[in-house]
């Protein structure tokens, strides 16, 4: 009896303690496939952002958290304008919550893209948004150029006008 209890305990702890990957069923969905592609960004990145015609240095980092069920992107880490975006699956959806320097938290949902190297998110809703017209992010498009180079196009809505800032990132060596 004692050996049966030990065997059951080993199986339970092995199942609980083992890393959980995206299930094959999730990987076969557009959301799952996009999440797997996003995971390839894990690491440190440096580059530039085009702001008003000027190239400004930029940095971001990606890491898997919560047993691989979420991807955390830290843009401008350690600066006063540091922002965090969390990507995760929600059944058949891929969501992203952006913790913005504008002091609100827009949520985005994956939208289909005809381009295999592009992952696009559109605004779903937001928390801490004082009104629908308050300035906030409304979109994100990530373009994979190769394993070590990608663009991030962030779209911001302010005063009824959308503007997009492009970040050009290369993997740090």
PDB file of C-alpha atoms in Angstrom:
ATOM      1  CA  UNK A   1       0.000   0.000   0.000  1.00  0.00           C
ATOM      2  CA  UNK A   2       2.804   2.381   0.929  1.00  0.00           C
ATOM      3  CA  UNK A   3       4.512   1.856  -2.450  1.00  0.00           C
ATOM      4  CA  UNK A   4       1.199   2.565  -4.242  1.00  0.00           C
ATOM      5  CA  UNK A   5       0.843   5.908  -2.414  1.00  0.00           C
ATOM      6  CA  UNK A   6       4.456   6.799  -3.267  1.00  0.00           C
ATOM      7  CA  UNK A   7       3.877   5.878  -6.930  1.00  0.00           C
ATOM      8  CA  UNK A   8       0.724   8.008  -7.104  1.00  0.00           C
ATOM      9  CA  UNK A   9       2.516  10.918  -5.430  1.00  0.00           C
ATOM     10  CA  UNK A  10       5.384  10.701  -7.942  1.00  0.00           C
ATOM     11  CA  UNK A  11       2.971  10.735 -10.881  1.00  0.00           C
ATOM     12  CA  UNK A  12       1.022  13.694  -9.467  1.00  0.00           C
ATOM     13  CA  UNK A  13       4.152  15.739  -8.717  1.00  0.00           C
ATOM     14  CA  UNK A  14       5.649  14.914 -12.117  1.00  0.00           C
ATOM     15  CA  UNK A  15       2.488  16.083 -13.866  1.00  0.00           C
ATOM     16  CA  UNK A  16       2.253  19.264 -11.805  1.00  0.00           C
ATOM     17  CA  UNK A  17       5.956  20.055 -12.011  1.00  0.00           C
ATOM     18  CA  UNK A  18       6.518  19.354 -15.690  1.00  0.00           C
ATOM     19  CA  UNK A  19       6.671  22.269 -18.128  1.00  0.00           C
ATOM     20  CA  UNK A  20       3.438  22.753 -20.034  1.00  0.00           C
ATOM     21  CA  UNK A  21       3.745  23.537 -23.717  1.00  0.00           C
ATOM     22  CA  UNK A  22       0.994  24.755 -25.963  1.00  0.00           C
ATOM     23  CA  UNK A  23      -1.117  21.679 -26.682  1.00  0.00           C
ATOM     24  CA  UNK A  24      -1.133  20.260 -30.229  1.00  0.00           C
ATOM     25  CA  UNK A  25      -4.823  21.240 -30.496  1.00  0.00           C
ATOM     26  CA  UNK A  26      -3.986  24.847 -29.583  1.00  0.00           C
ATOM     27  CA  UNK A  27      -1.016  24.908 -31.978  1.00  0.00           C
ATOM     28  CA  UNK A  28      -3.292  23.957 -34.875  1.00  0.00           C
ATOM     29  CA  UNK A  29      -5.453  27.061 -34.385  1.00  0.00           C
ATOM     30  CA  UNK A  30      -4.426  30.445 -35.819  1.00  0.00           C
ATOM     31  CA  UNK A  31      -4.116  31.759 -32.245  1.00  0.00           C
ATOM     32  CA  UNK A  32      -1.942  28.827 -31.153  1.00  0.00           C
ATOM     33  CA  UNK A  33       0.292  29.053 -34.206  1.00  0.00           C
ATOM     34  CA  UNK A  34       0.694  32.810 -33.692  1.00  0.00           C
ATOM     35  CA  UNK A  35       1.513  32.310 -30.010  1.00  0.00           C
ATOM     36  CA  UNK A  36       4.180  29.761 -30.960  1.00  0.00           C
ATOM     37  CA  UNK A  37       5.630  32.269 -33.448  1.00  0.00           C
ATOM     38  CA  UNK A  38       5.652  35.001 -30.789  1.00  0.00           C
ATOM     39  CA  UNK A  39       7.586  32.677 -28.477  1.00  0.00           C
ATOM     40  CA  UNK A  40      10.455  32.780 -30.988  1.00  0.00           C
ATOM     41  CA  UNK A  41      11.031  36.386 -29.836  1.00  0.00           C
ATOM     42  CA  UNK A  42      12.278  35.270 -26.406  1.00  0.00           C
ATOM     43  CA  UNK A  43      15.486  37.165 -25.711  1.00  0.00           C
ATOM     44  CA  UNK A  44      16.938  40.659 -25.712  1.00  0.00           C
ATOM     45  CA  UNK A  45      16.444  43.090 -28.597  1.00  0.00           C
ATOM     46  CA  UNK A  46      17.823  46.514 -29.484  1.00  0.00           C
ATOM     47  CA  UNK A  47      17.015  48.937 -32.256  1.00  0.00           C
ATOM     48  CA  UNK A  48      15.372  52.226 -33.038  1.00  0.00           C
ATOM     49  CA  UNK A  49      12.007  53.896 -33.030  1.00  0.00           C
ATOM     50  CA  UNK A  50      11.032  56.475 -35.621  1.00  0.00           C
ATOM     51  CA  UNK A  51       9.582  59.476 -33.758  1.00  0.00           C
ATOM     52  CA  UNK A  52       8.857  62.613 -35.762  1.00  0.00           C
ATOM     53  CA  UNK A  53      11.383  61.678 -38.417  1.00  0.00           C
ATOM     54  CA  UNK A  54      14.141  61.004 -35.863  1.00  0.00           C
ATOM     55  CA  UNK A  55      15.619  57.613 -35.018  1.00  0.00           C
ATOM     56  CA  UNK A  56      15.585  57.115 -31.244  1.00  0.00           C
ATOM     57  CA  UNK A  57      17.371  54.155 -29.594  1.00  0.00           C
ATOM     58  CA  UNK A  58      14.981  51.503 -28.267  1.00  0.00           C
ATOM     59  CA  UNK A  59      15.218  48.183 -26.460  1.00  0.00           C
ATOM     60  CA  UNK A  60      12.806  45.387 -25.647  1.00  0.00           C
ATOM     61  CA  UNK A  61      12.980  41.936 -24.128  1.00  0.00           C
ATOM     62  CA  UNK A  62      10.691  38.920 -24.264  1.00  0.00           C
ATOM     63  CA  UNK A  63      10.479  36.059 -21.802  1.00  0.00           C
ATOM     64  CA  UNK A  64       8.139  33.192 -21.132  1.00  0.00           C
ATOM     65  CA  UNK A  65       6.414  33.285 -17.746  1.00  0.00           C
ATOM     66  CA  UNK A  66       3.790  31.268 -15.879  1.00  0.00           C
ATOM     67  CA  UNK A  67       5.046  27.883 -17.038  1.00  0.00           C
ATOM     68  CA  UNK A  68       5.185  29.021 -20.666  1.00  0.00           C
ATOM     69  CA  UNK A  69       1.520  30.027 -20.767  1.00  0.00           C
ATOM     70  CA  UNK A  70       2.284  33.740 -21.162  1.00  0.00           C
ATOM     71  CA  UNK A  71       4.878  35.780 -22.996  1.00  0.00           C
ATOM     72  CA  UNK A  72       6.017  39.011 -21.336  1.00  0.00           C
ATOM     73  CA  UNK A  73       7.377  41.854 -23.460  1.00  0.00           C
ATOM     74  CA  UNK A  74       9.148  44.671 -21.607  1.00  0.00           C
ATOM     75  CA  UNK A  75       9.589  47.698 -23.850  1.00  0.00           C
ATOM     76  CA  UNK A  76      12.049  50.327 -22.618  1.00  0.00           C
ATOM     77  CA  UNK A  77      12.918  48.338 -19.506  1.00  0.00           C
ATOM     78  CA  UNK A  78      14.316  50.407 -16.656  1.00  0.00           C
ATOM     79  CA  UNK A  79      13.259  53.737 -18.177  1.00  0.00           C
ATOM     80  CA  UNK A  80      10.525  56.100 -16.925  1.00  0.00           C
ATOM     81  CA  UNK A  81       8.415  55.021 -19.927  1.00  0.00           C
ATOM     82  CA  UNK A  82       8.807  51.271 -19.420  1.00  0.00           C
ATOM     83  CA  UNK A  83       5.775  49.361 -20.708  1.00  0.00           C
ATOM     84  CA  UNK A  84       4.846  45.702 -20.368  1.00  0.00           C
ATOM     85  CA  UNK A  85       2.711  43.665 -22.754  1.00  0.00           C
ATOM     86  CA  UNK A  86       1.490  40.210 -21.802  1.00  0.00           C
ATOM     87  CA  UNK A  87       0.492  37.775 -24.569  1.00  0.00           C
ATOM     88  CA  UNK A  88      -1.559  34.666 -23.766  1.00  0.00           C
ATOM     89  CA  UNK A  89      -4.106  32.262 -25.195  1.00  0.00           C
ATOM     90  CA  UNK A  90      -7.750  32.468 -24.142  1.00  0.00           C
ATOM     91  CA  UNK A  91      -9.267  29.315 -25.623  1.00  0.00           C
ATOM     92  CA  UNK A  92      -9.380  30.033 -29.387  1.00  0.00           C
ATOM     93  CA  UNK A  93      -8.192  33.664 -29.030  1.00  0.00           C
ATOM     94  CA  UNK A  94      -4.742  35.131 -28.623  1.00  0.00           C
ATOM     95  CA  UNK A  95      -4.886  38.208 -26.423  1.00  0.00           C
ATOM     96  CA  UNK A  96      -2.390  40.890 -25.462  1.00  0.00           C
ATOM     97  CA  UNK A  97      -2.718  43.256 -22.529  1.00  0.00           C
ATOM     98  CA  UNK A  98      -0.546  46.360 -22.792  1.00  0.00           C
ATOM     99  CA  UNK A  99       0.353  48.099 -19.526  1.00  0.00           C
ATOM    100  CA  UNK A 100       0.921  51.529 -21.023  1.00  0.00           C
ATOM    101  CA  UNK A 101       2.854  54.587 -19.885  1.00  0.00           C
ATOM    102  CA  UNK A 102      -0.414  56.437 -20.618  1.00  0.00           C
ATOM    103  CA  UNK A 103      -1.664  54.794 -17.367  1.00  0.00           C
ATOM    104  CA  UNK A 104      -4.267  52.579 -19.035  1.00  0.00           C
ATOM    105  CA  UNK A 105      -4.317  48.947 -20.080  1.00  0.00           C
ATOM    106  CA  UNK A 106      -5.593  48.313 -23.610  1.00  0.00           C
ATOM    107  CA  UNK A 107      -6.376  44.727 -24.494  1.00  0.00           C
ATOM    108  CA  UNK A 108      -5.908  43.455 -28.010  1.00  0.00           C
ATOM    109  CA  UNK A 109      -7.178  40.395 -29.877  1.00  0.00           C
ATOM    110  CA  UNK A 110      -5.375  38.623 -32.709  1.00  0.00           C
ATOM    111  CA  UNK A 111      -6.900  39.311 -36.112  1.00  0.00           C
ATOM    112  CA  UNK A 112      -6.234  37.146 -39.178  1.00  0.00           C
ATOM    113  CA  UNK A 113      -3.405  38.257 -41.418  1.00  0.00           C
ATOM    114  CA  UNK A 114      -2.924  37.002 -44.982  1.00  0.00           C
ATOM    115  CA  UNK A 115       0.846  37.308 -44.460  1.00  0.00           C
ATOM    116  CA  UNK A 116       2.554  34.418 -42.650  1.00  0.00           C
ATOM    117  CA  UNK A 117       5.287  36.658 -41.272  1.00  0.00           C
ATOM    118  CA  UNK A 118       2.840  39.173 -39.724  1.00  0.00           C
ATOM    119  CA  UNK A 119       0.913  38.975 -36.445  1.00  0.00           C
ATOM    120  CA  UNK A 120      -1.715  41.697 -36.021  1.00  0.00           C
ATOM    121  CA  UNK A 121      -3.705  42.681 -32.956  1.00  0.00           C
ATOM    122  CA  UNK A 122      -6.680  45.063 -32.850  1.00  0.00           C
ATOM    123  CA  UNK A 123      -8.179  46.874 -29.891  1.00  0.00           C
ATOM    124  CA  UNK A 124     -10.667  44.796 -27.869  1.00  0.00           C
ATOM    125  CA  UNK A 125     -11.227  46.922 -24.759  1.00  0.00           C
ATOM    126  CA  UNK A 126      -9.285  48.640 -21.981  1.00  0.00           C
ATOM    127  CA  UNK A 127      -9.135  49.093 -18.266  1.00  0.00           C
ATOM    128  CA  UNK A 128      -8.510  52.419 -16.566  1.00  0.00           C
ATOM    129  CA  UNK A 129      -9.596  54.301 -19.681  1.00  0.00           C
ATOM    130  CA  UNK A 130     -11.368  57.461 -18.495  1.00  0.00           C
ATOM    131  CA  UNK A 131     -13.420  57.679 -21.707  1.00  0.00           C
ATOM    132  CA  UNK A 132     -13.400  56.070 -25.174  1.00  0.00           C
ATOM    133  CA  UNK A 133     -11.747  59.251 -26.491  1.00  0.00           C
ATOM    134  CA  UNK A 134      -8.913  59.251 -23.930  1.00  0.00           C
ATOM    135  CA  UNK A 135      -5.502  58.637 -25.554  1.00  0.00           C
ATOM    136  CA  UNK A 136      -4.685  54.921 -25.807  1.00  0.00           C
ATOM    137  CA  UNK A 137      -3.082  52.236 -27.946  1.00  0.00           C
ATOM    138  CA  UNK A 138      -5.437  50.637 -30.459  1.00  0.00           C
ATOM    139  CA  UNK A 139      -3.257  48.251 -32.440  1.00  0.00           C
ATOM    140  CA  UNK A 140      -0.066  46.270 -32.708  1.00  0.00           C
ATOM    141  CA  UNK A 141       1.464  44.657 -35.767  1.00  0.00           C
ATOM    142  CA  UNK A 142       4.598  42.516 -35.480  1.00  0.00           C
ATOM    143  CA  UNK A 143       6.429  41.724 -38.710  1.00  0.00           C
ATOM    144  CA  UNK A 144       9.024  38.936 -38.603  1.00  0.00           C
ATOM    145  CA  UNK A 145      11.796  39.678 -41.103  1.00  0.00           C
ATOM    146  CA  UNK A 146      13.973  36.766 -39.977  1.00  0.00           C
ATOM    147  CA  UNK A 147      14.905  35.027 -36.710  1.00  0.00           C
ATOM    148  CA  UNK A 148      16.953  38.021 -35.585  1.00  0.00           C
ATOM    149  CA  UNK A 149      15.044  41.011 -36.973  1.00  0.00           C
ATOM    150  CA  UNK A 150      11.462  42.211 -36.528  1.00  0.00           C
ATOM    151  CA  UNK A 151       9.333  45.354 -36.671  1.00  0.00           C
ATOM    152  CA  UNK A 152       6.720  46.391 -34.140  1.00  0.00           C
ATOM    153  CA  UNK A 153       4.144  48.923 -35.346  1.00  0.00           C
ATOM    154  CA  UNK A 154       2.212  50.401 -32.413  1.00  0.00           C
ATOM    155  CA  UNK A 155      -0.903  52.456 -33.226  1.00  0.00           C
ATOM    156  CA  UNK A 156      -2.037  55.158 -30.786  1.00  0.00           C
ATOM    157  CA  UNK A 157      -5.364  57.005 -30.806  1.00  0.00           C
ATOM    158  CA  UNK A 158      -5.410  60.601 -29.573  1.00  0.00           C
ATOM    159  CA  UNK A 159      -7.904  63.377 -30.325  1.00  0.00           C
ATOM    160  CA  UNK A 160      -9.666  61.111 -32.811  1.00  0.00           C
ATOM    161  CA  UNK A 161      -6.475  60.592 -34.838  1.00  0.00           C
ATOM    162  CA  UNK A 162      -4.423  57.442 -35.173  1.00  0.00           C
ATOM    163  CA  UNK A 163      -0.647  57.551 -35.385  1.00  0.00           C
ATOM    164  CA  UNK A 164       1.715  54.615 -35.763  1.00  0.00           C
ATOM    165  CA  UNK A 165       5.249  54.354 -34.405  1.00  0.00           C
ATOM    166  CA  UNK A 166       7.567  51.730 -35.858  1.00  0.00           C
ATOM    167  CA  UNK A 167      10.202  49.990 -33.804  1.00  0.00           C
ATOM    168  CA  UNK A 168      12.949  48.236 -35.761  1.00  0.00           C
ATOM    169  CA  UNK A 169      14.531  45.555 -33.535  1.00  0.00           C
ATOM    170  CA  UNK A 170      17.498  43.237 -33.970  1.00  0.00           C
ATOM    171  CA  UNK A 171      18.355  40.451 -31.570  1.00  0.00           C
ATOM    172  CA  UNK A 172      21.245  41.329 -29.249  1.00  0.00           C
ATOM    173  CA  UNK A 173      24.310  39.196 -29.880  1.00  0.00           C
TER     174      UNK A 173
END
